[in-house]
Coordinates of C-alpha atoms in Angstrom, one line a residue:
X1 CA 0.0 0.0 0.0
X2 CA 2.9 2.5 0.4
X3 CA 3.9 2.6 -3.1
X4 CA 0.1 3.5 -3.8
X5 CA 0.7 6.2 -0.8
X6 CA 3.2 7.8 -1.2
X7 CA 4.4 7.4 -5.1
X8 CA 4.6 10.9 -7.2
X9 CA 1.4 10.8 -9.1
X10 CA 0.0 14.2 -10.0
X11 CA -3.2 16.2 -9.6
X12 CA -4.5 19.0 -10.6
X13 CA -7.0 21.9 -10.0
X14 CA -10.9 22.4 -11.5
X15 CA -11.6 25.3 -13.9
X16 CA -13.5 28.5 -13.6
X17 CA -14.5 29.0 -17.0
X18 CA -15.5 25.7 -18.5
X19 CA -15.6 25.4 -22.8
X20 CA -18.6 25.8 -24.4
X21 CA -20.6 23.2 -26.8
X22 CA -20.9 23.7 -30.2
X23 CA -24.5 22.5 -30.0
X24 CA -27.4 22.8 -28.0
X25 CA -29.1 19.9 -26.6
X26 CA -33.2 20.3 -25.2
X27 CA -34.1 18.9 -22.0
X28 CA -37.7 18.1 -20.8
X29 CA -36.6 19.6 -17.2
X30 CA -37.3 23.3 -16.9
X31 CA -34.8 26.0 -16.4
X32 CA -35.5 29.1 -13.9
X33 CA -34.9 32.2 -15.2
X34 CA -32.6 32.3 -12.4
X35 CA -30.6 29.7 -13.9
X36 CA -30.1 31.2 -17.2
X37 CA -27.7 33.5 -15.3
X38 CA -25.0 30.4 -14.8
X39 CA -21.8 30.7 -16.7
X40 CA -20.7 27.0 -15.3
X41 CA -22.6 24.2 -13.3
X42 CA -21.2 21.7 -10.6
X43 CA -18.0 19.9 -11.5
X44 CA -19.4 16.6 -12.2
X45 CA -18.7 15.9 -16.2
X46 CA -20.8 14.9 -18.4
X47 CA -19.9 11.7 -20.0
X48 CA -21.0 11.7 -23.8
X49 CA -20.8 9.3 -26.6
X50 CA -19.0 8.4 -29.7
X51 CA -21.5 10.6 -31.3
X52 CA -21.5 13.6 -29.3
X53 CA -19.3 17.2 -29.7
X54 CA -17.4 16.3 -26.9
X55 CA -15.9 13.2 -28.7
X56 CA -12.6 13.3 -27.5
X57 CA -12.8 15.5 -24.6
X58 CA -13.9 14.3 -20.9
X59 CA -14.5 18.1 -19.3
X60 CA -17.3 19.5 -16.9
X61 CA -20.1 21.5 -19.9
X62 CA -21.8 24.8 -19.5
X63 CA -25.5 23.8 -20.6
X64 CA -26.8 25.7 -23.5
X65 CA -30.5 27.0 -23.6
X66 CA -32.1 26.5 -26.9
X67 CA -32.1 29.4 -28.8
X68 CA -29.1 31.7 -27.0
X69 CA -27.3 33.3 -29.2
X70 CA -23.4 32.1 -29.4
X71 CA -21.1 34.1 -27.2
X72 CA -17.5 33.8 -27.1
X73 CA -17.2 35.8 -24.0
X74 CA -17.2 34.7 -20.5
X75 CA -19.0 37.0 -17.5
X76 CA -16.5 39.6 -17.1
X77 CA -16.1 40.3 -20.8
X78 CA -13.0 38.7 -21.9
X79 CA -12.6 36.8 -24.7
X80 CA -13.5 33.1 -24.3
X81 CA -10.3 30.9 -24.1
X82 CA -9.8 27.0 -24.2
X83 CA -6.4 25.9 -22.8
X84 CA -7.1 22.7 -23.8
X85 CA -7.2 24.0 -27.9
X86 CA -4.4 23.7 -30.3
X87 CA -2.3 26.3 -29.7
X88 CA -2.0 29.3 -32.9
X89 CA 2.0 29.1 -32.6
X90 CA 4.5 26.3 -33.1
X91 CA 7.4 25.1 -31.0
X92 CA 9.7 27.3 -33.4
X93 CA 7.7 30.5 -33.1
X94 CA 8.4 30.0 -29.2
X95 CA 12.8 29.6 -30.0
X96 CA 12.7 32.4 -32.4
X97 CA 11.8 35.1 -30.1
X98 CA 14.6 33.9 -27.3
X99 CA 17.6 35.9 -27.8
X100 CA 20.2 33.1 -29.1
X101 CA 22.5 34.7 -25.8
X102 CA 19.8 32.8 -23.6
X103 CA 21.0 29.6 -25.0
X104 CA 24.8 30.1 -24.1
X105 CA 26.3 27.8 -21.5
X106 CA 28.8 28.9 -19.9
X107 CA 30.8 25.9 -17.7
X108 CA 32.6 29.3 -15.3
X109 CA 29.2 30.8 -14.6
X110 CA 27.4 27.2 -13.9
X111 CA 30.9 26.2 -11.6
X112 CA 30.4 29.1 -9.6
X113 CA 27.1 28.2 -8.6
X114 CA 28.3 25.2 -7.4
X115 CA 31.2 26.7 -5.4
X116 CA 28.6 29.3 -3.6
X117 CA 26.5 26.2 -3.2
X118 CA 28.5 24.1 -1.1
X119 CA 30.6 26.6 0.3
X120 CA 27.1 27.9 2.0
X121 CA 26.2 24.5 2.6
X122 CA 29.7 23.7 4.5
X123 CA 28.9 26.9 6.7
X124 CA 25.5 26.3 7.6
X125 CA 26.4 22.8 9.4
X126 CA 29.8 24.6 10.6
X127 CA 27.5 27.3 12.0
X128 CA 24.9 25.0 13.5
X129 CA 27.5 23.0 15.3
X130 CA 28.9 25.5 16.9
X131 CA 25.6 27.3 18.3
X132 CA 24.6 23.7 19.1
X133 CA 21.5 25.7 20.1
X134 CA 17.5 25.1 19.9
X135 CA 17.1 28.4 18.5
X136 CA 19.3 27.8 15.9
X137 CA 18.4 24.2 15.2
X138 CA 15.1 25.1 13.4
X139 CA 16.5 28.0 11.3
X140 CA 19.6 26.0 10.4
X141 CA 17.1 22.9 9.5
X142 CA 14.9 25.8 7.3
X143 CA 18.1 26.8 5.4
X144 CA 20.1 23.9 4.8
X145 CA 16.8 21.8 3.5
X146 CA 16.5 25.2 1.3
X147 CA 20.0 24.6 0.0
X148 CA 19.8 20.6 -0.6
X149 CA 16.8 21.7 -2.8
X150 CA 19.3 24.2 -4.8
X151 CA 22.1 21.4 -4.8
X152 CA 19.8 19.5 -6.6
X153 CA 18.6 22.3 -9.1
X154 CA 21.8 22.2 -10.3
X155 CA 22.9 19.1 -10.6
X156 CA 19.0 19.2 -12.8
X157 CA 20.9 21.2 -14.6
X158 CA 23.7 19.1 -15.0
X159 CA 21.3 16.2 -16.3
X160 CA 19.6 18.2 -18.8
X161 CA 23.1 19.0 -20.4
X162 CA 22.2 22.8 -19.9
X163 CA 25.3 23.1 -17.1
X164 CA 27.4 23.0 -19.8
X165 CA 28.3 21.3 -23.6
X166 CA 30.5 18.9 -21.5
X167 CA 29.3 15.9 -21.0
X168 CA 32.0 14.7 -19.1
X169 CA 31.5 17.6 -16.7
X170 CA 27.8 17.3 -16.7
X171 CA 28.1 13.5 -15.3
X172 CA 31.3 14.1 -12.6
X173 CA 29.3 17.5 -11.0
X174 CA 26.1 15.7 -11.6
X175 CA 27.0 13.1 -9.4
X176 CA 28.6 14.9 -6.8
X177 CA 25.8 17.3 -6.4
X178 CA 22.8 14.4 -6.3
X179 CA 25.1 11.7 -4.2
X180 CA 25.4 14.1 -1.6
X181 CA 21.9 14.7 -1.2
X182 CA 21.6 10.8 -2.0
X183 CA 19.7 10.9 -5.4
X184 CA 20.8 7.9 -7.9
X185 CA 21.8 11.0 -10.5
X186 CA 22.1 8.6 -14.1
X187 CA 18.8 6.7 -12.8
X188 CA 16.9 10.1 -12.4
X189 CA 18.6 12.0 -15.3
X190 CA 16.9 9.0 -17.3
X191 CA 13.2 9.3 -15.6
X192 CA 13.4 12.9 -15.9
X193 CA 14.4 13.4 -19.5
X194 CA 10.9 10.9 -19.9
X195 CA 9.3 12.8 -17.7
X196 CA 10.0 15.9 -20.5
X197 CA 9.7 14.1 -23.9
X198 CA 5.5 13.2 -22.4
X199 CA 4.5 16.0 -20.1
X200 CA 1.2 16.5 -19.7
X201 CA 0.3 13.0 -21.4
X202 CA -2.0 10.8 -18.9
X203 CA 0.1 7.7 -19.0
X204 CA 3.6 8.1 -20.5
X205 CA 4.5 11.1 -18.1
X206 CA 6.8 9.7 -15.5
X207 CA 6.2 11.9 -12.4
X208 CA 3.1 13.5 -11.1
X209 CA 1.0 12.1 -14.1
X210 CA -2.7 11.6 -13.1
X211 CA -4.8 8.5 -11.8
X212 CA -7.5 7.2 -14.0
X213 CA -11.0 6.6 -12.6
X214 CA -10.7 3.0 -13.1
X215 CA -6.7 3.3 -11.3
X216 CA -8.4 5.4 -8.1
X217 CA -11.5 3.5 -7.7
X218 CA -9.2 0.5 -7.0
X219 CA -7.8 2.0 -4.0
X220 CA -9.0 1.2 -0.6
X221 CA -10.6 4.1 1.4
X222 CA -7.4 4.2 3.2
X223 CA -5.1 4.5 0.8
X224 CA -6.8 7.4 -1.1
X225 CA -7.0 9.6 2.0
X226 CA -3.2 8.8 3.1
X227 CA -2.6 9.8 -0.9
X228 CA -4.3 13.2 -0.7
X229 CA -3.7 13.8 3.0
X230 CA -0.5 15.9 3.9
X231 CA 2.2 16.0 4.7
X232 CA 2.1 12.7 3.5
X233 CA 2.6 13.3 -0.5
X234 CA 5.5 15.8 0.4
X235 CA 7.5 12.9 1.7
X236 CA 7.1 10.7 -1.1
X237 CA 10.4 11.0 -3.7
X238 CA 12.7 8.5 -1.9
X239 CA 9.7 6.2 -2.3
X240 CA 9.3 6.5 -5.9
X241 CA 12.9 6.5 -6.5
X242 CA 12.6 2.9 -5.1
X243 CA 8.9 1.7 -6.6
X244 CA 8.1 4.6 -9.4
X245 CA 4.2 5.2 -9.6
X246 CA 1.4 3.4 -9.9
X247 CA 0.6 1.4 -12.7
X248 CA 4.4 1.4 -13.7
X249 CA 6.8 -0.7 -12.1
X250 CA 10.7 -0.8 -11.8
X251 CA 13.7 1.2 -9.9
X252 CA 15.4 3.9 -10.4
X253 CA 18.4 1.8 -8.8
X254 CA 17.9 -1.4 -11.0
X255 CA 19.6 -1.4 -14.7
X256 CA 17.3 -3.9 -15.5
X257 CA 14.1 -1.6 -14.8
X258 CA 11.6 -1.4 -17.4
X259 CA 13.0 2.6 -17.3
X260 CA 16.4 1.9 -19.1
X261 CA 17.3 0.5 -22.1
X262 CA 20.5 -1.4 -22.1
X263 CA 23.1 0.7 -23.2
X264 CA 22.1 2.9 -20.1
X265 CA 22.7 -0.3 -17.3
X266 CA 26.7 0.8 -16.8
X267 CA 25.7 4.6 -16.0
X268 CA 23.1 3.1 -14.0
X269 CA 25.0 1.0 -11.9
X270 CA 27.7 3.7 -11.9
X271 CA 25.3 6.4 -10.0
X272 CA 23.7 3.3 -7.7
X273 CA 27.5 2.4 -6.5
X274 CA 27.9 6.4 -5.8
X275 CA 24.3 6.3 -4.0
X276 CA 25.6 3.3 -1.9
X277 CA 29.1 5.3 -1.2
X278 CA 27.4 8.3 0.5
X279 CA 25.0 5.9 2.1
X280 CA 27.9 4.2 3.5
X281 CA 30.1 7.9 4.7
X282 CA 26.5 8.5 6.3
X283 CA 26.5 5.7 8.6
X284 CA 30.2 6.3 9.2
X285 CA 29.8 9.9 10.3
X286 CA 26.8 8.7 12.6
X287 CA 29.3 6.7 14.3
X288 CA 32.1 9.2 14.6
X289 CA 29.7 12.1 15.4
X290 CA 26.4 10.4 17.1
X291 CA 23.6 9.3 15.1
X292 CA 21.5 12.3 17.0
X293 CA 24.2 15.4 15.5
X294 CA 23.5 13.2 12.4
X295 CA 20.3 13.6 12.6
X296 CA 20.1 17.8 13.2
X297 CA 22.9 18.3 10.6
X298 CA 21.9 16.1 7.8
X299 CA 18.8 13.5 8.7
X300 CA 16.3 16.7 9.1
X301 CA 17.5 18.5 6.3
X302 CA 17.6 15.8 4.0
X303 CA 13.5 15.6 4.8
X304 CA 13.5 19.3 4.3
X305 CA 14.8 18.8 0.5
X306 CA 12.5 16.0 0.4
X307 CA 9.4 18.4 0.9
X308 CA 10.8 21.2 -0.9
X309 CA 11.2 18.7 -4.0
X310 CA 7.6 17.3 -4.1
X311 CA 6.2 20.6 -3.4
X312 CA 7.9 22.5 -6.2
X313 CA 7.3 20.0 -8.7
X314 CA 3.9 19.1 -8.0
X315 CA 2.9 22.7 -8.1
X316 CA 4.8 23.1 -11.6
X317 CA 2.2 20.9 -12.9
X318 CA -0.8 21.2 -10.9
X319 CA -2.9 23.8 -8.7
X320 CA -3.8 26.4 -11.0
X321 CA -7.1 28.7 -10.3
X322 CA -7.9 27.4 -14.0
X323 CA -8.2 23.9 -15.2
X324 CA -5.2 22.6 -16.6
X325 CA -5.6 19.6 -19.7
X326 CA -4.2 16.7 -20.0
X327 CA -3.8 14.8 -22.6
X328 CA -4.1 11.0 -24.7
X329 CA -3.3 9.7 -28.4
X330 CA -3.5 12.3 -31.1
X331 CA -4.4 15.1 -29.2
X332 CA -1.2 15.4 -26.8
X333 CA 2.0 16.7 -28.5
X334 CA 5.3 17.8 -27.4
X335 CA 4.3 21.5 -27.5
X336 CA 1.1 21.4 -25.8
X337 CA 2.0 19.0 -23.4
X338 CA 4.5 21.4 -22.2
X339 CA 1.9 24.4 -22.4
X340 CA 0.2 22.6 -19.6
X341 CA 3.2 23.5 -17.0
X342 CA 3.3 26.3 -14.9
X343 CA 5.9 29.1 -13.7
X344 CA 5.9 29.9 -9.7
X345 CA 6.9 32.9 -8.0
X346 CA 9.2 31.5 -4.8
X347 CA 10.1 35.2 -3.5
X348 CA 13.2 35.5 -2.4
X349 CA 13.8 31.8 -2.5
X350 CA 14.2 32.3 -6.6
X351 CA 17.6 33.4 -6.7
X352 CA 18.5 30.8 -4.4
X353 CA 17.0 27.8 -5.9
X354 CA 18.3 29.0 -9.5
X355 CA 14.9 30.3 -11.1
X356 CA 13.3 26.7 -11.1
X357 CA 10.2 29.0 -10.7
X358 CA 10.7 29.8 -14.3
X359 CA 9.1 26.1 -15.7
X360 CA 7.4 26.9 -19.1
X361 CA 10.2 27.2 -20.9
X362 CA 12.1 25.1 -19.3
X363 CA 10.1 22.2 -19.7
X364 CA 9.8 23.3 -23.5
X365 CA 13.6 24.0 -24.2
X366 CA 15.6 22.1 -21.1
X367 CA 18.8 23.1 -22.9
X368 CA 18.3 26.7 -21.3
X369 CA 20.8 27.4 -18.8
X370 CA 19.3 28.5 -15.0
X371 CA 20.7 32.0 -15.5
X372 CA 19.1 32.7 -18.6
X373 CA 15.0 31.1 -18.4
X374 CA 13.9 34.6 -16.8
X375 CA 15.1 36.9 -19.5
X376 CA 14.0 34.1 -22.2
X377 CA 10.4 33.7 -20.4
X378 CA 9.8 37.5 -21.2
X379 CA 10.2 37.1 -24.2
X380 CA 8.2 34.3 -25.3
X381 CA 5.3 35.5 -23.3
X382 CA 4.4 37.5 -26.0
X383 CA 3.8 34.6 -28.2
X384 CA 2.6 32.7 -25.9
X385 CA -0.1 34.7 -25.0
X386 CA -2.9 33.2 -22.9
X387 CA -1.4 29.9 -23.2
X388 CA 1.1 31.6 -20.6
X389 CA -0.3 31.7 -16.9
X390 CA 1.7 34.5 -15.2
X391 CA 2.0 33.3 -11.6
X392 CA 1.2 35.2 -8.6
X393 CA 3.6 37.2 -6.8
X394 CA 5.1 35.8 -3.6
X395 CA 6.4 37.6 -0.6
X396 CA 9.9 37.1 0.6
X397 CA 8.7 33.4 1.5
X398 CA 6.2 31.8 -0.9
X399 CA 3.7 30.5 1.9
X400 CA 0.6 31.1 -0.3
X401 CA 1.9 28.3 -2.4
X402 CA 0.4 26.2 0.7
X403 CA -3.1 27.2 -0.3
X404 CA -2.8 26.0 -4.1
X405 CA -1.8 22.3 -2.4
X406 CA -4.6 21.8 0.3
X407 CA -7.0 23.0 -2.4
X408 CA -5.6 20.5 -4.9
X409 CA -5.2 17.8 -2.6
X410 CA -9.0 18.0 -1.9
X411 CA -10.4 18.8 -5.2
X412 CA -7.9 16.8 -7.5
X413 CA -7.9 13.1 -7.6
X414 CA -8.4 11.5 -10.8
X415 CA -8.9 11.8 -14.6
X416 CA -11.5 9.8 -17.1
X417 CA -10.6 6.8 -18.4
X418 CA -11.3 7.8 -21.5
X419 CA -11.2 11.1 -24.1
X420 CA -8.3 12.3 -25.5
X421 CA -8.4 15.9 -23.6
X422 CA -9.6 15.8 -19.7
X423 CA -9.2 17.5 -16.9
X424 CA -9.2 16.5 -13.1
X425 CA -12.4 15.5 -11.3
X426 CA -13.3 14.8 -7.6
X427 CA -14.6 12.5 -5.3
X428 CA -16.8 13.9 -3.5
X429 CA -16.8 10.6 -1.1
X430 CA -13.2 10.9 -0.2
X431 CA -13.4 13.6 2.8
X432 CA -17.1 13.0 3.3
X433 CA -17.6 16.7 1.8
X434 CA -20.1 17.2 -1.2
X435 CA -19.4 19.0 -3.9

């Protein structure tokens, strides 16, 4: 039941404005003049055949009265806009308007990052140590979980080849940076570059991809709640680095995982042996230093990085005031699969954590260096347009990013089995709450 628990499925939020049929349908029930005043109903979908407009799409529909006259606008006046529509720009629209600067790597400018890294890292603990203080302990355990999560986002760099045109480079600080942390860094460079080429598909997306109705409604009561309950999902990367999701089996230690192919089993077992090494140095330094210093300078932290992980990359994919698609077969593609990610302000935890915030256009072009997807995300928001959901502004610590998750976690819990374009639906059952 763990796996089912804890494994790094996604979810994501219901809609405000809901698409509009291109047909009417009549209806023996009568509608109150009242009624006629409803831009959207409850989010129950309507399930429609092989026949109907919404052939291919499984989406909560705004009933339309026979005889209203076809708006395109929604209450307030603006244009009516489909996310879930082929977008009017291609993939090479989006590249021309980056200035070919953004897509420079330079290996000095990436190393220093790393150097500031670590050498903040190294001062943290020294700090800590020192003060050996239980006023200190819980800011030290703030910042240092803060700076695993950075260590990470660059050696995410390092995997997407955007650290620098090395590749020899990209693999040693690559591993340095996710062993110390202790992420398997070939197994998840693999996952995640999956993870990219099917964004936003329901079942060949590798991390936070959706249940189907038929996958949910096989849990046990249990199971769901501990699944959409926090903090549980927060704690739940080390677990799918070991089991994956569900519905897809395999390890990210294993080179014979149904996630590699076999010319990728050597760099496999090469970043398993250096996940094992820092494993080992662990338990070493837990003898030399007391498992309980072990536990304030590295155990708590670690668990720190562990929820900053799952909450920044849940929320790059799921949470938004407006329904976000997701899509099957012939509908999804590479471009708007990757229109269906979103950008997150972080405050001042941006700079730190190397613009991660910054996600549309690095899920579209991963090749971007960190230092240059702000500048390049201005200027592909103008061809972007509406597809583009500028993301609210945080204060100095991005708390109401807490507020997006609890409403997810309640509202977002499955997708249809079947339609080539859905969107998340609820169980109303789960929390005993009716929607």
């Amino acid at each position: 039941m763990a796996s089912w628990v804890l494994s790094e499925c996604g979810l994501g939020p219901l809609p405000k404005i809901y698409p509009k049929p291109t047909i009417g349908f009549s209806s023996s029930v009568s509608v109150s003049a009242t009624s006629l005043n409803l831009r959207r109903i409850s989010p129950s979908p309507i399930r429609t055949d092989r026949n109907c407009w919404a052939l291919r799409v499984s989406a909560p529909l705004r009933i339309q009265i026979a005889g209203e006259e076809e708006e395109q606008t929604t209450n307030n006046g603006d244009e009516f806009f489909d996310p879930g529509a082929p977008p009017p720009f291609k993939l090479s629209d989006i590249k021309a308007a980056i200035p070919k600067h953004c897509w420079v790597k330079n290996p000095w400018t990436s190393m220093s990052y790393v150097v500031r890294d670590v050498a903040i890292v190294f001062g943290l603990a020294a700090a800590a140590a020192y003060f050996n203080n239980w006023l200190v302990w819980p800011l030290y355990w703030f910042a240092q979980s803060t700076m695993f999560w950075a260590l990470f986002a660059l050696g995410h760099d390092c995997g997407h080849g955007s650290f620098s045109n090395n590749h020899s480079l990209n693999s040693v600080a690559g591993h340095i940076l996710h062993s110390s942390i202790p992420v398997p860094y070939h197994g998840w460079r693999i996952s995640h570059r999956t993870h990219h080429q099917n964004h936003g598909h329901v079942e060949n997306d590798e991390s936070w991809h959706p249940l189907s109705e038929k996958l949910y409604n096989s849990l046990d009561d249990i199971t769901k709640k501990f699944r959409f309950t926090l903090p549980f999902p927060l704690l739940a990367y080390p677990f799918y680095l070991w089991g994956r999701s569900p519905g897809k089996k395999g390890s990210h230690f294993d080179p014979n995982s149904d996630l590699f192919v076999a010319s990728e089993k050597k760099d496999v077992i090469t970043s398993t042996v250096c996940w094992t090494a820092m494993a080992a140095l662990l338990v070493g330094l837990s003898f030399v230093m007391g498992p309980l210093q072990m536990l304030k300078l590295y155990g708590i932290p670690y668990w720190g990085f562990v929820i900053w992980l799952d909450l920044v990359t849940y929320l790059h994919h799921h949470g938004h005031e407006d329904k976000v698609p997701w899509y099957r077969g012939e509908e999804w593609s590479y471009l708007r699969g990757g229109l269906t990610t979103l950008d997150r302000d972080y405050g001042w935890i941006n700079n730190i954590h190397h613009d991660i915030g910054t996600h549309v256009i690095h899920h579209l072009f991963p090749q971007i260096p960190h230092y240059h997807l702000v500048e390049a995300t201005e200027a592909a928001k103008p061809v972007l347009g509406k597809y583009y959901k500028e993301p609210k502004k945080s204060g100095p610590l991005p708390f109401y990013l807490l507020g997006y998750l609890i409403r997810s976690m309640k509202e977002d819990h499955f997708v249809s089995d079947t339609g080539n374009v859905v969107y998340y639906e609820t169980d109303p059952n789960l929390y005993g709450s009716k929607k």
